[in-house]
Coordinates of N, CA and C and ligand atoms in Angstrom, one line a residue:
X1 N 63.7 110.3 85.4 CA 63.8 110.8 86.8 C 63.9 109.6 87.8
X2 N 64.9 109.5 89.1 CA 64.9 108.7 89.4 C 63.5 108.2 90.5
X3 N 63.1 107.3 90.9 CA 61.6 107.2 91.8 C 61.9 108.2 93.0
X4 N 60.8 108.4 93.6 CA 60.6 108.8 94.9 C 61.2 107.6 95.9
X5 N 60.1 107.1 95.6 CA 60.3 105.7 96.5 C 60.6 104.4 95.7
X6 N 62.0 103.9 96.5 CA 62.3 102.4 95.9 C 61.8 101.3 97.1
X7 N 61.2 100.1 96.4 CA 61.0 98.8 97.3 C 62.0 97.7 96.8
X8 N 62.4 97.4 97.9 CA 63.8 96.7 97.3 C 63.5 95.1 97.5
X9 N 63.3 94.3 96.7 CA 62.0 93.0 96.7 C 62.6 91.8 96.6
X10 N 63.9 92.1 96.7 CA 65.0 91.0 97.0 C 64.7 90.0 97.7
X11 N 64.6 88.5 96.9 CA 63.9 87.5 98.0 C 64.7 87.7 98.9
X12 N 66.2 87.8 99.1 CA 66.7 87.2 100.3 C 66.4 88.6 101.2
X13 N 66.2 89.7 100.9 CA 65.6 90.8 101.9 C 64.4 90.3 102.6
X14 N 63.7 89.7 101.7 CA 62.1 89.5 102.3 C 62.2 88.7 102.8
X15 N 63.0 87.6 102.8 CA 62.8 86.1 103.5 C 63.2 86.7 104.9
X16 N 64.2 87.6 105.1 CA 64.9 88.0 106.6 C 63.7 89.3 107.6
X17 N 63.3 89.5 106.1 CA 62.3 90.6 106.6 C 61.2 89.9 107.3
X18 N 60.6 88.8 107.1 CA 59.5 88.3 107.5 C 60.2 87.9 108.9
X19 N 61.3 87.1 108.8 CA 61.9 86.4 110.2 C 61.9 87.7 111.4
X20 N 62.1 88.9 110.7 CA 62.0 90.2 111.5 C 61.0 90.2 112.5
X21 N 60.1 90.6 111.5 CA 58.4 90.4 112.1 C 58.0 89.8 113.2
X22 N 58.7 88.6 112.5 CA 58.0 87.3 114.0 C 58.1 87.6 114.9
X23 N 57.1 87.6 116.1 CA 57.7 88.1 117.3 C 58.3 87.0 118.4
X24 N 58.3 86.1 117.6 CA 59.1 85.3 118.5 C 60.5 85.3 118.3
X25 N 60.9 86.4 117.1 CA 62.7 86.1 116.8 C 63.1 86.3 118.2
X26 N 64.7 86.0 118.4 CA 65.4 86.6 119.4 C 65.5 87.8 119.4
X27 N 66.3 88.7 120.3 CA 66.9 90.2 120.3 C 67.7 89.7 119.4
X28 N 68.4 88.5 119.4 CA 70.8 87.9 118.6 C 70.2 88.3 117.8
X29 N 68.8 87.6 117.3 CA 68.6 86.8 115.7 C 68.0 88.0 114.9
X30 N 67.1 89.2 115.6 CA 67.0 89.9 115.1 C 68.0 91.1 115.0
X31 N 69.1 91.4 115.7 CA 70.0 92.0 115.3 C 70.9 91.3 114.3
X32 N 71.3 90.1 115.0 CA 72.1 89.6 113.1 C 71.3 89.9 111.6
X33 N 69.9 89.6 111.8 CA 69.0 89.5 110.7 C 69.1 91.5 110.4
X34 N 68.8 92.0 111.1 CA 69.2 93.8 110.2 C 70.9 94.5 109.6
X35 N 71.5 93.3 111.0 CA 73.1 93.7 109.9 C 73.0 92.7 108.6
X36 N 72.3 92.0 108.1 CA 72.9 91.1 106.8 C 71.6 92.4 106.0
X37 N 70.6 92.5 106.7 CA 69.8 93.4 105.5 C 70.3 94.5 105.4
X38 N 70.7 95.1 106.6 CA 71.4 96.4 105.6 C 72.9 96.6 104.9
X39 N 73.4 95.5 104.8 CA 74.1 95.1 103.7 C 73.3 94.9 102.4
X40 N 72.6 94.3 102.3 CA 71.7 94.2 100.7 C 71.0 95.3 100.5
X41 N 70.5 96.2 101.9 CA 70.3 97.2 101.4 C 70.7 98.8 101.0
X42 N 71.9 98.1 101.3 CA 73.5 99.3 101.0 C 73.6 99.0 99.6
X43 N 73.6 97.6 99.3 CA 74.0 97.5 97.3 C 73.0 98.4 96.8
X44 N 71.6 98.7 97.0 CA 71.0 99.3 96.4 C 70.9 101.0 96.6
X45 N 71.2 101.3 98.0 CA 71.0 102.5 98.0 C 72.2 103.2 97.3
X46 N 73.5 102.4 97.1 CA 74.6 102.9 96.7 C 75.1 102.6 95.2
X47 N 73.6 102.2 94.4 CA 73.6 102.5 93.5 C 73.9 103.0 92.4
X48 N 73.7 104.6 92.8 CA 74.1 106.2 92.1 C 75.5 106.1 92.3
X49 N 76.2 105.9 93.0 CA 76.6 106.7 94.3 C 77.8 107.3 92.9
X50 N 78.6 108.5 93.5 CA 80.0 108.6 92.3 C 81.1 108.0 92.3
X51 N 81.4 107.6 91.5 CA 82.8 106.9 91.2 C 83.9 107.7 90.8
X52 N 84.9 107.3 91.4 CA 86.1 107.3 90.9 C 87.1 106.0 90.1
X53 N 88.5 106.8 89.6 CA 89.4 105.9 89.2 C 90.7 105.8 90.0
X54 N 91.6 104.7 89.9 CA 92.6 104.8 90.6 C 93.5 103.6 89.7
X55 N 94.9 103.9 89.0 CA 95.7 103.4 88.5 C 95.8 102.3 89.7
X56 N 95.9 100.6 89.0 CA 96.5 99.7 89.7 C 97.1 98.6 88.8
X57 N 98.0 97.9 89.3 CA 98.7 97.2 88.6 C 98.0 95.9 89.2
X58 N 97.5 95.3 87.8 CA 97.0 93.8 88.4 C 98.3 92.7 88.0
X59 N 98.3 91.5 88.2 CA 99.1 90.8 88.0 C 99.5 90.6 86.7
X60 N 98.9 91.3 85.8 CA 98.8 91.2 84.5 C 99.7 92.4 83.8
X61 N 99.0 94.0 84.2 CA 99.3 94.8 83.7 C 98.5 96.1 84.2
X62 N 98.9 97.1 84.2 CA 98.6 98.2 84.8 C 96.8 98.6 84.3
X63 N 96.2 98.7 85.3 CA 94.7 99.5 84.6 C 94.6 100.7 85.3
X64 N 93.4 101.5 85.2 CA 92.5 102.2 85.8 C 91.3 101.8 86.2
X65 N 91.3 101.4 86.9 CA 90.1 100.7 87.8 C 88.9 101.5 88.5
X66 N 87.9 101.2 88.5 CA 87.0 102.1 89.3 C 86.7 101.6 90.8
X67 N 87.0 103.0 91.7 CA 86.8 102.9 93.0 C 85.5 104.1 93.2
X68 N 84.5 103.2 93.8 CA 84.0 104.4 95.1 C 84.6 105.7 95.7
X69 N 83.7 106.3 95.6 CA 84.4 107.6 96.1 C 83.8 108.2 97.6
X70 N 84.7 107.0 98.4 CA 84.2 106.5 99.3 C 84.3 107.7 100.7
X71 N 85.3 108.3 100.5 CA 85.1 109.9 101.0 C 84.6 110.7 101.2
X72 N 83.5 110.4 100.2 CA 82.6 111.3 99.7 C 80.9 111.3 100.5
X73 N 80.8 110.3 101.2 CA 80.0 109.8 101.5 C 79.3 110.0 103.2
X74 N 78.1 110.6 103.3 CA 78.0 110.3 105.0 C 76.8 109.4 105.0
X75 N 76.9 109.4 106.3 CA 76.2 108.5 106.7 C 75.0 109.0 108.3
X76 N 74.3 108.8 108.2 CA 73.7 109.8 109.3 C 72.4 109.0 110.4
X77 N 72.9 108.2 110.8 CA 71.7 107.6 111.8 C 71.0 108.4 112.7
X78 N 69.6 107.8 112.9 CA 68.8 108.9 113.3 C 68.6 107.4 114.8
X79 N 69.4 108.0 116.0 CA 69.6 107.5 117.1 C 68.0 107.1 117.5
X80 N 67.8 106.1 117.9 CA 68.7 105.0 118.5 C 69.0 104.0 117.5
X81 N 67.7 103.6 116.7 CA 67.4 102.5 116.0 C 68.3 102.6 114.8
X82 N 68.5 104.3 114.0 CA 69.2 103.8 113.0 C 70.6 103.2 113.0
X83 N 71.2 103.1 114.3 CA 72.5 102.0 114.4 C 72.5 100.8 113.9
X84 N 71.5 100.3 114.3 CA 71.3 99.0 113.7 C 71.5 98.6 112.5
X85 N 71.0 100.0 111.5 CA 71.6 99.6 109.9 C 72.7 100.1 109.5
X86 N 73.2 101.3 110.3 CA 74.3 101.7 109.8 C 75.7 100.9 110.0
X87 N 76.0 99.8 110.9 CA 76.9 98.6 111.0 C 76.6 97.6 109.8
X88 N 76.1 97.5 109.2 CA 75.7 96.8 108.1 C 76.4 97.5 107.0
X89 N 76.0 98.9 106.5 CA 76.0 99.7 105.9 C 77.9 99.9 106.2
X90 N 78.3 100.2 107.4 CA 79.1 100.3 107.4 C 81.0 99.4 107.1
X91 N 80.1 98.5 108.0 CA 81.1 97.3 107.2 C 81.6 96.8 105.9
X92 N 80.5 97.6 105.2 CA 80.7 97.3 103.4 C 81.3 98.9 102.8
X93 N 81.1 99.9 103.5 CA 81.6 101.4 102.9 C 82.6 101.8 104.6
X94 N 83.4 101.5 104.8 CA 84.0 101.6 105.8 C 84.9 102.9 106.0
X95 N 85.0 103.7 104.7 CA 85.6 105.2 104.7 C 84.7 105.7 104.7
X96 N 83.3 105.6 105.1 CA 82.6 106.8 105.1 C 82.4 107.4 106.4
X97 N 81.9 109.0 106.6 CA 81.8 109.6 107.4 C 80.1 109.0 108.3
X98 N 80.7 109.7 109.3 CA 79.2 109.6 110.1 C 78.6 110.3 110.9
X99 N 77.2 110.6 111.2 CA 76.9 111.5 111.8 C 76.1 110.6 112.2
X100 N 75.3 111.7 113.7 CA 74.1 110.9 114.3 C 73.6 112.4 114.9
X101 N 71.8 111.7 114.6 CA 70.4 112.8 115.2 C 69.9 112.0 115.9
X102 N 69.7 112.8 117.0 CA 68.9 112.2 118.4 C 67.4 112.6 118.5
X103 N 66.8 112.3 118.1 CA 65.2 113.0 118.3 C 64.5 111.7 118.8
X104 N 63.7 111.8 119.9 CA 62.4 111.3 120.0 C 61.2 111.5 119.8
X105 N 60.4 110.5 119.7 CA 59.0 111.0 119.6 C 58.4 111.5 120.7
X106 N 57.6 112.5 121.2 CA 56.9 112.9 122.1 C 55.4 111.8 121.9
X107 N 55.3 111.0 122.8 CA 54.6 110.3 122.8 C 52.9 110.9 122.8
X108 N 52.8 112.0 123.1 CA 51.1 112.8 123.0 C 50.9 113.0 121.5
X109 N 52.1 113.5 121.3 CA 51.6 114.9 119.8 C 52.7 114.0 118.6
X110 N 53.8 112.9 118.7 CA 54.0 112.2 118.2 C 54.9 113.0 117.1
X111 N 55.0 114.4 118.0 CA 56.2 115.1 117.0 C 57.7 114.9 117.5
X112 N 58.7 114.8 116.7 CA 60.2 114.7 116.8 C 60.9 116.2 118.1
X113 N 61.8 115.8 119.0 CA 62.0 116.5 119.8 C 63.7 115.9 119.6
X114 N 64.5 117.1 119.5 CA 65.9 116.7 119.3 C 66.7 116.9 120.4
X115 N 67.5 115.9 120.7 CA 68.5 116.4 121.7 C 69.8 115.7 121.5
X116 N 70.1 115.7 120.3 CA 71.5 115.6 119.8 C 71.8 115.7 118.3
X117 N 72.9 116.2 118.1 CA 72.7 116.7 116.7 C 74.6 116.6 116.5
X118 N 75.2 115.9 115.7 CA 76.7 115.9 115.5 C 77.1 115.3 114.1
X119 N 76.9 116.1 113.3 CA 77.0 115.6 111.5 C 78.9 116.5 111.0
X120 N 79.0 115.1 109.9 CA 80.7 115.4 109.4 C 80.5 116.6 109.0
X121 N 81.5 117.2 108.6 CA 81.7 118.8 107.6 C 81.5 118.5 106.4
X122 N 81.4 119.4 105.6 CA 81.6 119.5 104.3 C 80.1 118.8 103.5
X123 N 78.8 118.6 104.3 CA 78.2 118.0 103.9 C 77.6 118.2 102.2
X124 N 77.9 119.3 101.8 CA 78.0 120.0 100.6 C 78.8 119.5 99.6
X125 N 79.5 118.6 99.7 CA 80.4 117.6 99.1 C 79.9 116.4 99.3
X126 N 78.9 115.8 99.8 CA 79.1 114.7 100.1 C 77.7 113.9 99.5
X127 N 77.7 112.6 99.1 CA 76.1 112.1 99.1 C 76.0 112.1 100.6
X128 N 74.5 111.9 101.0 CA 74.0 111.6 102.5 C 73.3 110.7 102.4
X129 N 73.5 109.5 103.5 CA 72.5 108.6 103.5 C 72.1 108.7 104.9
X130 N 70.9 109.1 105.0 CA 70.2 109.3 106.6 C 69.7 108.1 106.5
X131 N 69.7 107.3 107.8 CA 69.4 105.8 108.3 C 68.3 105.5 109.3
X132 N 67.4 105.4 109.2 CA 66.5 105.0 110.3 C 65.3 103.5 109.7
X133 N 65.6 102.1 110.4 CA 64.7 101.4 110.0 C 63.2 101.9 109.7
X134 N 62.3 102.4 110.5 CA 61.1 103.2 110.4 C 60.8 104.1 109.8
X135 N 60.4 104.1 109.0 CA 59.7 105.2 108.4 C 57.9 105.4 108.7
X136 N 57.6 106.0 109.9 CA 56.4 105.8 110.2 C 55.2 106.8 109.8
X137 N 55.6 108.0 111.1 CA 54.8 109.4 110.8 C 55.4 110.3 109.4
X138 N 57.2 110.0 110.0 CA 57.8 110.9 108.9 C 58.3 111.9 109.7
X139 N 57.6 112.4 110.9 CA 57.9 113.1 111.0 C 59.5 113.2 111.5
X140 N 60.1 112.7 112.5 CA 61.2 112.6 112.8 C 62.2 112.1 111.6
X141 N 62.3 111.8 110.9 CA 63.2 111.6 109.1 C 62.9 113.4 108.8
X142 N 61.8 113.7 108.7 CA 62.0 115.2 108.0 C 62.7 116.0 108.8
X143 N 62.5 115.9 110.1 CA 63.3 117.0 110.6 C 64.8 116.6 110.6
X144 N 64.9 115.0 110.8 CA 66.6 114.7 110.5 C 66.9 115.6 109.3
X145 N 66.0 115.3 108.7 CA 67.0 115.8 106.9 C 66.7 117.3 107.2
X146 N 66.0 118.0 107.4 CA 65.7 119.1 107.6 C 67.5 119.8 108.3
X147 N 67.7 118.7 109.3 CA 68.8 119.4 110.0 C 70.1 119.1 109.1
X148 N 70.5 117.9 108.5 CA 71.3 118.3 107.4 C 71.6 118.7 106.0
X149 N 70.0 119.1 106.0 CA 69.9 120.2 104.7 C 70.6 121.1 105.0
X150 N 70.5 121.8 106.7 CA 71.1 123.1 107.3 C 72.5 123.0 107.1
X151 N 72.9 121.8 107.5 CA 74.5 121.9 107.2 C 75.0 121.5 106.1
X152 N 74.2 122.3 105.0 CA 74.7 122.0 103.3 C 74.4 121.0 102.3
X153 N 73.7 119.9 103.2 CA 73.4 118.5 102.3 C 72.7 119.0 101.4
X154 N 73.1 118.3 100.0 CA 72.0 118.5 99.0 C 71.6 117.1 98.4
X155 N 73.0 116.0 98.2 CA 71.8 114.8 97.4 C 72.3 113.6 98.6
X156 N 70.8 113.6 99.5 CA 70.3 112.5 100.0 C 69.4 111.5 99.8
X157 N 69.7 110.7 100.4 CA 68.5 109.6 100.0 C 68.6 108.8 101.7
X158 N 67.3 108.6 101.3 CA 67.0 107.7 102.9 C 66.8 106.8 102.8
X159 N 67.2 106.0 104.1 CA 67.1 104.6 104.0 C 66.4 103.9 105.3
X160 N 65.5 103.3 105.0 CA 64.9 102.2 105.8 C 64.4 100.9 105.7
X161 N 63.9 100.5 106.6 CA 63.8 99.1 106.5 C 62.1 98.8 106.3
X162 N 61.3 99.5 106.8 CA 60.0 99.6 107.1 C 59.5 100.8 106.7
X163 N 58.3 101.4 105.7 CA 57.7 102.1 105.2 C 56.7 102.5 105.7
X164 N 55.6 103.4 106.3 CA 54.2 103.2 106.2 C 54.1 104.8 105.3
X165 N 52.8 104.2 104.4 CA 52.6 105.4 103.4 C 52.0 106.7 103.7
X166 N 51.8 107.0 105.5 CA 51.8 108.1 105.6 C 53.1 108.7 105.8
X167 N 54.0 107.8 106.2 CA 55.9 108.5 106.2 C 55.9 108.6 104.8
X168 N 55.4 108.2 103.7 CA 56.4 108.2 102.5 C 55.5 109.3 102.0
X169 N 54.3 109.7 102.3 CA 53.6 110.8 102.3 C 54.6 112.3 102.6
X170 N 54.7 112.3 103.8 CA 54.7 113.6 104.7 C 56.0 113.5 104.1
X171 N 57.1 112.7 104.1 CA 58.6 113.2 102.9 C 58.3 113.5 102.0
X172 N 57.3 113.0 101.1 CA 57.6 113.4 99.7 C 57.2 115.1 99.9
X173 N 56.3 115.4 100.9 CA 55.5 116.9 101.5 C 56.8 117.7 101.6
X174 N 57.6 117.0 102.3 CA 58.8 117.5 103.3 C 60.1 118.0 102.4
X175 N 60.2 116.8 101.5 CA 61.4 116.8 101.2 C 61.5 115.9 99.6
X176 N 60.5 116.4 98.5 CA 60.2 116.1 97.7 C 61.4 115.4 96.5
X177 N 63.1 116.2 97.1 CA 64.2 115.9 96.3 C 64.7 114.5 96.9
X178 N 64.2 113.8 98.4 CA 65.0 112.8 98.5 C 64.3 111.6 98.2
X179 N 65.4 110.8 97.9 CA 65.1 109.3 97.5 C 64.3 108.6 98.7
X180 N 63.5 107.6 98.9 CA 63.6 106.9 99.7 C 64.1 105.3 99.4
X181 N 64.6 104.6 100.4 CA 64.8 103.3 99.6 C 64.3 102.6 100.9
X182 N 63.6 101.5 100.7 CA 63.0 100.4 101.6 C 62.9 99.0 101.4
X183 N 62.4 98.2 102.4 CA 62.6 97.0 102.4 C 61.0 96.6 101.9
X184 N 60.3 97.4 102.7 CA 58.9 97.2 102.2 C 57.8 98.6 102.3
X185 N 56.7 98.2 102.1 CA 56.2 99.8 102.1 C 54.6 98.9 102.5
X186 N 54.8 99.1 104.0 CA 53.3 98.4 104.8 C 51.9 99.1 104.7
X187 N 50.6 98.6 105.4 CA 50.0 98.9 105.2 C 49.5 100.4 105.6
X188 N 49.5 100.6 107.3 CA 48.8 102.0 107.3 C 49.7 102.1 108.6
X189 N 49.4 103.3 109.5 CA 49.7 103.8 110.9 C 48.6 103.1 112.0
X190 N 49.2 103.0 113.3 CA 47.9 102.4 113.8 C 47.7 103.4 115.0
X191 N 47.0 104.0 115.7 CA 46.8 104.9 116.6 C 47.8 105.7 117.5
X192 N 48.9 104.4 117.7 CA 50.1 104.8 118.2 C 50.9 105.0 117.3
X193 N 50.8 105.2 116.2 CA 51.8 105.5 115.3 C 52.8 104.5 114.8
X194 N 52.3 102.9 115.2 CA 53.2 102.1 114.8 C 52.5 101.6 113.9
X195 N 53.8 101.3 112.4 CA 53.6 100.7 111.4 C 52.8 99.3 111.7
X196 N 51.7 99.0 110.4 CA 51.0 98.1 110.6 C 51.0 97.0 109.4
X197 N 51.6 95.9 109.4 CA 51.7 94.9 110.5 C 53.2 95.0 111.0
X198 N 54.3 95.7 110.5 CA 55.3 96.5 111.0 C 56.2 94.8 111.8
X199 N 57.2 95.1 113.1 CA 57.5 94.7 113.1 C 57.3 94.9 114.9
X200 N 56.6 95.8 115.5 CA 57.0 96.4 116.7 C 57.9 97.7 117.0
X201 N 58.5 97.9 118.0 CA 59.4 99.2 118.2 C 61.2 98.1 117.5
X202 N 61.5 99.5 116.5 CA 62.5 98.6 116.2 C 63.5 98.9 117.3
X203 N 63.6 99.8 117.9 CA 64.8 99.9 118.6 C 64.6 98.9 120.2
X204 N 63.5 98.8 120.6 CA 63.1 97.3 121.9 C 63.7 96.0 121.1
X205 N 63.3 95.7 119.7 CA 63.8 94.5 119.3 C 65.4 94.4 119.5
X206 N 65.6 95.6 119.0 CA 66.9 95.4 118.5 C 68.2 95.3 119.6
X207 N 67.9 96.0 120.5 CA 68.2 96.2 122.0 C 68.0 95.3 123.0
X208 N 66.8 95.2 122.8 CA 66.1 93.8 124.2 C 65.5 95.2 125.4
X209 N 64.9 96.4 124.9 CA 64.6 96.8 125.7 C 63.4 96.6 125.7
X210 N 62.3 97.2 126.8 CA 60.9 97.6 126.1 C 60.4 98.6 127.0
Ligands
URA1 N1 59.0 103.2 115.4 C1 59.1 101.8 115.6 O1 60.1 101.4 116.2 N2 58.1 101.0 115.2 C2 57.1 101.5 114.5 O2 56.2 100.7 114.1 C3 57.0 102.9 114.3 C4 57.9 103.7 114.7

């Protein structure tokens, strides 16, 4: 059976991951530094993924070659932050579809509140890869997948950059069939709900907002 949760322990992930951290990175350096990771973290989440074939003639002689079945595929960032890895992700699977979920956190009760919701068709055909670097409470990842369970998704897997094991908790609670894949899997939550030693708000890094 495949894990719940993967840690993806790639020195060259961790070496970028740490530079993450720092709080002295730039906003450039930490946005260049998530588009090169979620390229290494695309090789692994697209692992499974299904293949196809396609007749080509190489300089040689005709084969059947395997392609990606790159149509097949969405992609679903959980606004704002998950942009950040889905240009990564994207640049390397560039036929795939995409969707985006808008939820925030309510800062008192630290539950997910949605105010945009726009996912491809046919999600019942397709793998899903829902995108958000944090995985903190969980809660806002479950109700993402929650919402494109509704529109037919059945094999997802989630992708983040940052773990804390009450998020990897409350999914496995939530949504026991999806994968999770990560860069790391930290220590605990800290009062405000930020991962601990985490990296900060990824979407202020990544942005330059605060
Ligand atoms: N969201 C963030 O951006 N950072 C955290 O540590 C937790 C949630």
């Amino acid at each position: 059976m495949t894990e719940h949760l993967t840690v993806v322990n790639h020195p060259l992930v961790q070496h970028k991951l740490s530079i993450m951290r720092d709080k002295t990175t730039s906003t450039s350096k930490f946005r260049q530094l998530l588009r090169e990771i979620s390229m290494l973290l695309a090789y692994e989440v697209t692992r499974d993924l299904p293949m196809t074939t396609k007749i080509i003639d190489t300089p040689l002689c005709p084969m059947e070659a395997p392609m990606l079945e790159g149509r097949k595929l969405a992609l679903v960032s959980i606004l704002r932050a998950g942009n950040g890895l889905l240009d990564g992700i994207l640049e390397l699977i560039p036929a795939a579809r995409v969707g985006f979920v808008g939820l925030y956190r309510d800062p008192e009760t630290l539950q997910p509140v949605q105010y945009y919701c726009k996912l491809p068709s046919e999600l019942d055909e397709r793998w899903t890869i829902v995108v958000d670097p944090m995985l903190a409470t969980g809660n806002s990842s479950a109700a993402a997948i929650d919402l494109v369970k509704k529109q037919g998704a059945k094999n997802i897997i989630f992708l983040c950059l940052l773990a804390a094991p009450e998020g990897v908790a409350r999914m496995k609670e939530a949504h026991p069939d999806v994968r999770i894949v990560t860069a790391a899997l930290d220590d605990h939550l800290n009062d405000h709900g930020y991962i601990v030693p985490g990296l900060g708000d990824a979407g202020d890094r990544m942005f330059g907002t605060k």
